PDB file of C-alpha atoms in Angstrom:
ATOM      1  CA  UNK A   1       0.019   0.245  -0.152  1.00  0.00           C
ATOM      2  CA  UNK A   2       1.084   3.476  -0.881  1.00  0.00           C
ATOM      3  CA  UNK A   3       1.464   6.107   1.438  1.00  0.00           C
ATOM      4  CA  UNK A   4      -2.091   8.118   0.138  1.00  0.00           C
ATOM      5  CA  UNK A   5      -3.881   5.392   1.200  1.00  0.00           C
ATOM      6  CA  UNK A   6      -2.923   4.653   4.544  1.00  0.00           C
ATOM      7  CA  UNK A   7      -3.399   8.604   4.733  1.00  0.00           C
ATOM      8  CA  UNK A   8      -6.897   8.034   3.789  1.00  0.00           C
ATOM      9  CA  UNK A   9      -7.627   4.737   5.531  1.00  0.00           C
ATOM     10  CA  UNK A  10      -6.566   6.675   8.772  1.00  0.00           C
ATOM     11  CA  UNK A  11      -8.603  10.162   7.661  1.00  0.00           C
ATOM     12  CA  UNK A  12     -12.138   7.412   7.142  1.00  0.00           C
ATOM     13  CA  UNK A  13     -11.813   5.623  10.884  1.00  0.00           C
ATOM     14  CA  UNK A  14     -10.948   8.974  12.182  1.00  0.00           C
ATOM     15  CA  UNK A  15     -13.939   9.866  10.546  1.00  0.00           C
ATOM     16  CA  UNK A  16     -16.009   7.050  11.229  1.00  0.00           C
ATOM     17  CA  UNK A  17     -15.249   7.147  14.678  1.00  0.00           C
ATOM     18  CA  UNK A  18     -16.302  10.688  15.579  1.00  0.00           C
ATOM     19  CA  UNK A  19     -19.438  10.337  13.650  1.00  0.00           C
ATOM     20  CA  UNK A  20     -20.047   6.968  15.851  1.00  0.00           C
ATOM     21  CA  UNK A  21     -19.251   8.696  19.128  1.00  0.00           C
ATOM     22  CA  UNK A  22     -21.471  11.639  18.245  1.00  0.00           C
ATOM     23  CA  UNK A  23     -24.339   9.791  17.460  1.00  0.00           C
ATOM     24  CA  UNK A  24     -23.499   7.098  20.681  1.00  0.00           C
ATOM     25  CA  UNK A  25     -23.213  10.597  22.871  1.00  0.00           C
ATOM     26  CA  UNK A  26     -26.741  11.712  21.261  1.00  0.00           C
ATOM     27  CA  UNK A  27     -28.357   8.763  21.935  1.00  0.00           C
ATOM     28  CA  UNK A  28     -27.106   8.336  25.532  1.00  0.00           C
ATOM     29  CA  UNK A  29     -27.443  11.736  26.534  1.00  0.00           C
ATOM     30  CA  UNK A  30     -30.991  12.791  24.651  1.00  0.00           C
ATOM     31  CA  UNK A  31     -33.032   9.845  23.083  1.00  0.00           C
ATOM     32  CA  UNK A  32     -32.496   6.473  26.109  1.00  0.00           C
ATOM     33  CA  UNK A  33     -33.259   9.232  29.221  1.00  0.00           C
ATOM     34  CA  UNK A  34     -36.149  10.215  27.131  1.00  0.00           C
ATOM     35  CA  UNK A  35     -37.446   7.128  26.709  1.00  0.00           C
ATOM     36  CA  UNK A  36     -36.626   5.957  30.537  1.00  0.00           C
ATOM     37  CA  UNK A  37     -38.462   9.639  31.769  1.00  0.00           C
ATOM     38  CA  UNK A  38     -41.268   8.024  29.415  1.00  0.00           C
ATOM     39  CA  UNK A  39     -42.152   5.063  30.891  1.00  0.00           C
ATOM     40  CA  UNK A  40     -41.503   6.008  34.348  1.00  0.00           C
ATOM     41  CA  UNK A  41     -44.139   8.481  33.726  1.00  0.00           C
ATOM     42  CA  UNK A  42     -47.030   6.320  32.312  1.00  0.00           C
ATOM     43  CA  UNK A  43     -46.325   4.134  35.179  1.00  0.00           C
ATOM     44  CA  UNK A  44     -46.899   6.966  37.734  1.00  0.00           C
ATOM     45  CA  UNK A  45     -49.739   8.476  35.750  1.00  0.00           C
ATOM     46  CA  UNK A  46     -51.656   4.855  36.168  1.00  0.00           C
ATOM     47  CA  UNK A  47     -50.500   4.580  39.681  1.00  0.00           C
ATOM     48  CA  UNK A  48     -51.983   7.753  40.003  1.00  0.00           C
ATOM     49  CA  UNK A  49     -55.183   7.216  38.459  1.00  0.00           C
ATOM     50  CA  UNK A  50     -56.006   3.933  40.619  1.00  0.00           C
ATOM     51  CA  UNK A  51     -55.519   6.590  43.750  1.00  0.00           C
ATOM     52  CA  UNK A  52     -58.455   8.933  42.850  1.00  0.00           C
ATOM     53  CA  UNK A  53     -61.654   8.611  43.899  1.00  0.00           C
ATOM     54  CA  UNK A  54     -64.656  11.586  42.944  1.00  0.00           C
ATOM     55  CA  UNK A  55     -68.054  10.393  44.894  1.00  0.00           C
ATOM     56  CA  UNK A  56     -70.823  12.470  47.105  1.00  0.00           C
ATOM     57  CA  UNK A  57     -69.195  13.318  50.933  1.00  0.00           C
ATOM     58  CA  UNK A  58     -71.748  11.767  53.152  1.00  0.00           C
ATOM     59  CA  UNK A  59     -70.423  12.871  56.234  1.00  0.00           C
ATOM     60  CA  UNK A  60     -67.148  15.393  56.871  1.00  0.00           C
ATOM     61  CA  UNK A  61     -65.758  16.663  60.366  1.00  0.00           C
ATOM     62  CA  UNK A  62     -62.418  18.805  60.491  1.00  0.00           C
ATOM     63  CA  UNK A  63     -59.766  16.110  60.107  1.00  0.00           C
ATOM     64  CA  UNK A  64     -61.713  13.223  57.674  1.00  0.00           C
ATOM     65  CA  UNK A  65     -64.193  12.941  54.950  1.00  0.00           C
ATOM     66  CA  UNK A  66     -66.300   9.990  54.306  1.00  0.00           C
ATOM     67  CA  UNK A  67     -68.004   9.568  50.595  1.00  0.00           C
ATOM     68  CA  UNK A  68     -69.537   7.279  48.774  1.00  0.00           C
ATOM     69  CA  UNK A  69     -67.441   6.655  45.657  1.00  0.00           C
ATOM     70  CA  UNK A  70     -68.900   7.268  41.942  1.00  0.00           C
ATOM     71  CA  UNK A  71     -65.742   6.816  39.569  1.00  0.00           C
ATOM     72  CA  UNK A  72     -62.306   5.366  40.557  1.00  0.00           C
ATOM     73  CA  UNK A  73     -59.216   4.274  38.750  1.00  0.00           C
ATOM     74  CA  UNK A  74     -59.932   0.897  41.080  1.00  0.00           C
ATOM     75  CA  UNK A  75     -62.990  -0.214  39.703  1.00  0.00           C
ATOM     76  CA  UNK A  76     -64.103  -2.534  42.984  1.00  0.00           C
ATOM     77  CA  UNK A  77     -64.213   0.622  44.761  1.00  0.00           C
ATOM     78  CA  UNK A  78     -67.507   2.258  43.079  1.00  0.00           C
ATOM     79  CA  UNK A  79     -70.149   2.283  45.170  1.00  0.00           C
ATOM     80  CA  UNK A  80     -68.659   1.792  48.457  1.00  0.00           C
ATOM     81  CA  UNK A  81     -68.338   4.398  51.109  1.00  0.00           C
ATOM     82  CA  UNK A  82     -64.705   5.442  52.167  1.00  0.00           C
ATOM     83  CA  UNK A  83     -63.419   7.713  54.981  1.00  0.00           C
ATOM     84  CA  UNK A  84     -60.584   9.601  54.552  1.00  0.00           C
ATOM     85  CA  UNK A  85     -58.412  11.126  57.251  1.00  0.00           C
ATOM     86  CA  UNK A  86     -57.010  14.805  56.412  1.00  0.00           C
ATOM     87  CA  UNK A  87     -53.905  15.475  57.796  1.00  0.00           C
ATOM     88  CA  UNK A  88     -51.534  18.219  58.208  1.00  0.00           C
ATOM     89  CA  UNK A  89     -49.764  16.926  54.264  1.00  0.00           C
ATOM     90  CA  UNK A  90     -53.205  17.050  52.958  1.00  0.00           C
ATOM     91  CA  UNK A  91     -53.798  19.213  50.262  1.00  0.00           C
ATOM     92  CA  UNK A  92     -56.864  20.866  50.177  1.00  0.00           C
ATOM     93  CA  UNK A  93     -58.085  23.043  46.293  1.00  0.00           C
ATOM     94  CA  UNK A  94     -61.105  24.277  45.696  1.00  0.00           C
ATOM     95  CA  UNK A  95     -61.240  24.753  41.677  1.00  0.00           C
ATOM     96  CA  UNK A  96     -58.059  26.277  40.478  1.00  0.00           C
ATOM     97  CA  UNK A  97     -57.241  27.597  43.985  1.00  0.00           C
ATOM     98  CA  UNK A  98     -55.146  25.675  46.947  1.00  0.00           C
ATOM     99  CA  UNK A  99     -56.544  26.573  50.294  1.00  0.00           C
ATOM    100  CA  UNK A 100     -53.877  25.757  52.873  1.00  0.00           C
ATOM    101  CA  UNK A 101     -50.459  26.008  52.807  1.00  0.00           C
ATOM    102  CA  UNK A 102     -47.688  23.177  53.129  1.00  0.00           C
ATOM    103  CA  UNK A 103     -47.752  21.186  56.326  1.00  0.00           C
ATOM    104  CA  UNK A 104     -51.027  23.488  57.808  1.00  0.00           C
ATOM    105  CA  UNK A 105     -53.866  21.925  58.768  1.00  0.00           C
ATOM    106  CA  UNK A 106     -57.156  22.796  57.784  1.00  0.00           C
ATOM    107  CA  UNK A 107     -60.640  22.247  59.157  1.00  0.00           C
ATOM    108  CA  UNK A 108     -62.510  20.540  56.367  1.00  0.00           C
ATOM    109  CA  UNK A 109     -65.924  20.753  57.683  1.00  0.00           C
ATOM    110  CA  UNK A 110     -65.595  24.864  56.712  1.00  0.00           C
ATOM    111  CA  UNK A 111     -65.367  24.328  53.359  1.00  0.00           C
ATOM    112  CA  UNK A 112     -67.083  20.820  52.133  1.00  0.00           C
ATOM    113  CA  UNK A 113     -70.370  20.139  53.007  1.00  0.00           C
ATOM    114  CA  UNK A 114     -72.723  16.900  52.555  1.00  0.00           C
ATOM    115  CA  UNK A 115     -73.591  16.042  49.348  1.00  0.00           C
ATOM    116  CA  UNK A 116     -70.951  18.088  47.600  1.00  0.00           C
ATOM    117  CA  UNK A 117     -68.710  15.793  44.377  1.00  0.00           C
ATOM    118  CA  UNK A 118     -65.310  15.850  45.472  1.00  0.00           C
ATOM    119  CA  UNK A 119     -62.260  14.026  44.287  1.00  0.00           C
ATOM    120  CA  UNK A 120     -60.083  12.720  46.662  1.00  0.00           C
ATOM    121  CA  UNK A 121     -55.914  11.543  46.218  1.00  0.00           C
ATOM    122  CA  UNK A 122     -55.951   8.882  48.559  1.00  0.00           C
ATOM    123  CA  UNK A 123     -53.308   6.893  49.568  1.00  0.00           C
ATOM    124  CA  UNK A 124     -54.985   3.501  51.541  1.00  0.00           C
ATOM    125  CA  UNK A 125     -57.125   5.540  54.610  1.00  0.00           C
ATOM    126  CA  UNK A 126     -55.251   9.152  54.073  1.00  0.00           C
ATOM    127  CA  UNK A 127     -56.135  11.677  51.596  1.00  0.00           C
ATOM    128  CA  UNK A 128     -53.303  13.230  50.287  1.00  0.00           C
ATOM    129  CA  UNK A 129     -55.511  15.743  48.158  1.00  0.00           C
ATOM    130  CA  UNK A 130     -59.309  16.959  48.239  1.00  0.00           C
ATOM    131  CA  UNK A 131     -60.221  18.767  45.677  1.00  0.00           C
ATOM    132  CA  UNK A 132     -64.160  20.189  44.379  1.00  0.00           C
ATOM    133  CA  UNK A 133     -65.346  22.512  41.835  1.00  0.00           C
ATOM    134  CA  UNK A 134     -65.271  25.964  42.353  1.00  0.00           C
ATOM    135  CA  UNK A 135     -69.132  27.601  41.699  1.00  0.00           C
ATOM    136  CA  UNK A 136     -68.817  28.714  38.252  1.00  0.00           C
ATOM    137  CA  UNK A 137     -65.263  26.924  37.373  1.00  0.00           C
ATOM    138  CA  UNK A 138     -66.431  24.477  35.305  1.00  0.00           C
ATOM    139  CA  UNK A 139     -68.355  27.448  33.213  1.00  0.00           C
ATOM    140  CA  UNK A 140     -64.901  28.710  32.284  1.00  0.00           C
ATOM    141  CA  UNK A 141     -62.581  25.707  32.567  1.00  0.00           C
ATOM    142  CA  UNK A 142     -64.473  22.362  32.271  1.00  0.00           C
ATOM    143  CA  UNK A 143     -64.736  19.624  34.826  1.00  0.00           C
ATOM    144  CA  UNK A 144     -61.700  18.517  36.151  1.00  0.00           C
ATOM    145  CA  UNK A 145     -63.466  15.485  37.319  1.00  0.00           C
ATOM    146  CA  UNK A 146     -63.646  13.986  33.924  1.00  0.00           C
ATOM    147  CA  UNK A 147     -60.008  14.788  33.075  1.00  0.00           C
ATOM    148  CA  UNK A 148     -59.256  11.792  35.205  1.00  0.00           C
ATOM    149  CA  UNK A 149     -60.371   8.811  33.423  1.00  0.00           C
TER     150      UNK A 149
END
């Protein structure tokens, strides 16, 4: 082989190596993490859907709410009366407005009355979040309960 061919082979190998390096870096820093994140997000969304219960309030106290489940990500809970504990870590939301600050206990009985329809994000018997549509908000923003399922 003459020198020209050797130089061309070395240059071609360097270009191919650089291209493979750039493509590998792009895949492992952009594509692979995005795929992994999408899979994790889908699993979390499915888990979240299973945690939401929507129903009519039958009883409410300052630290608990009982509702008859009308919609749920877990179909076996539909029709049951479930009681959820309200604590300092529970987020209480009317429409788009959050009513309590983080780690602040709230008297749920001031806001929620029997017969209201509420959404509860629950973990076991503990409410992580309680939400209901504020009057007239569904006229402007649509019904939030329809978007859960």
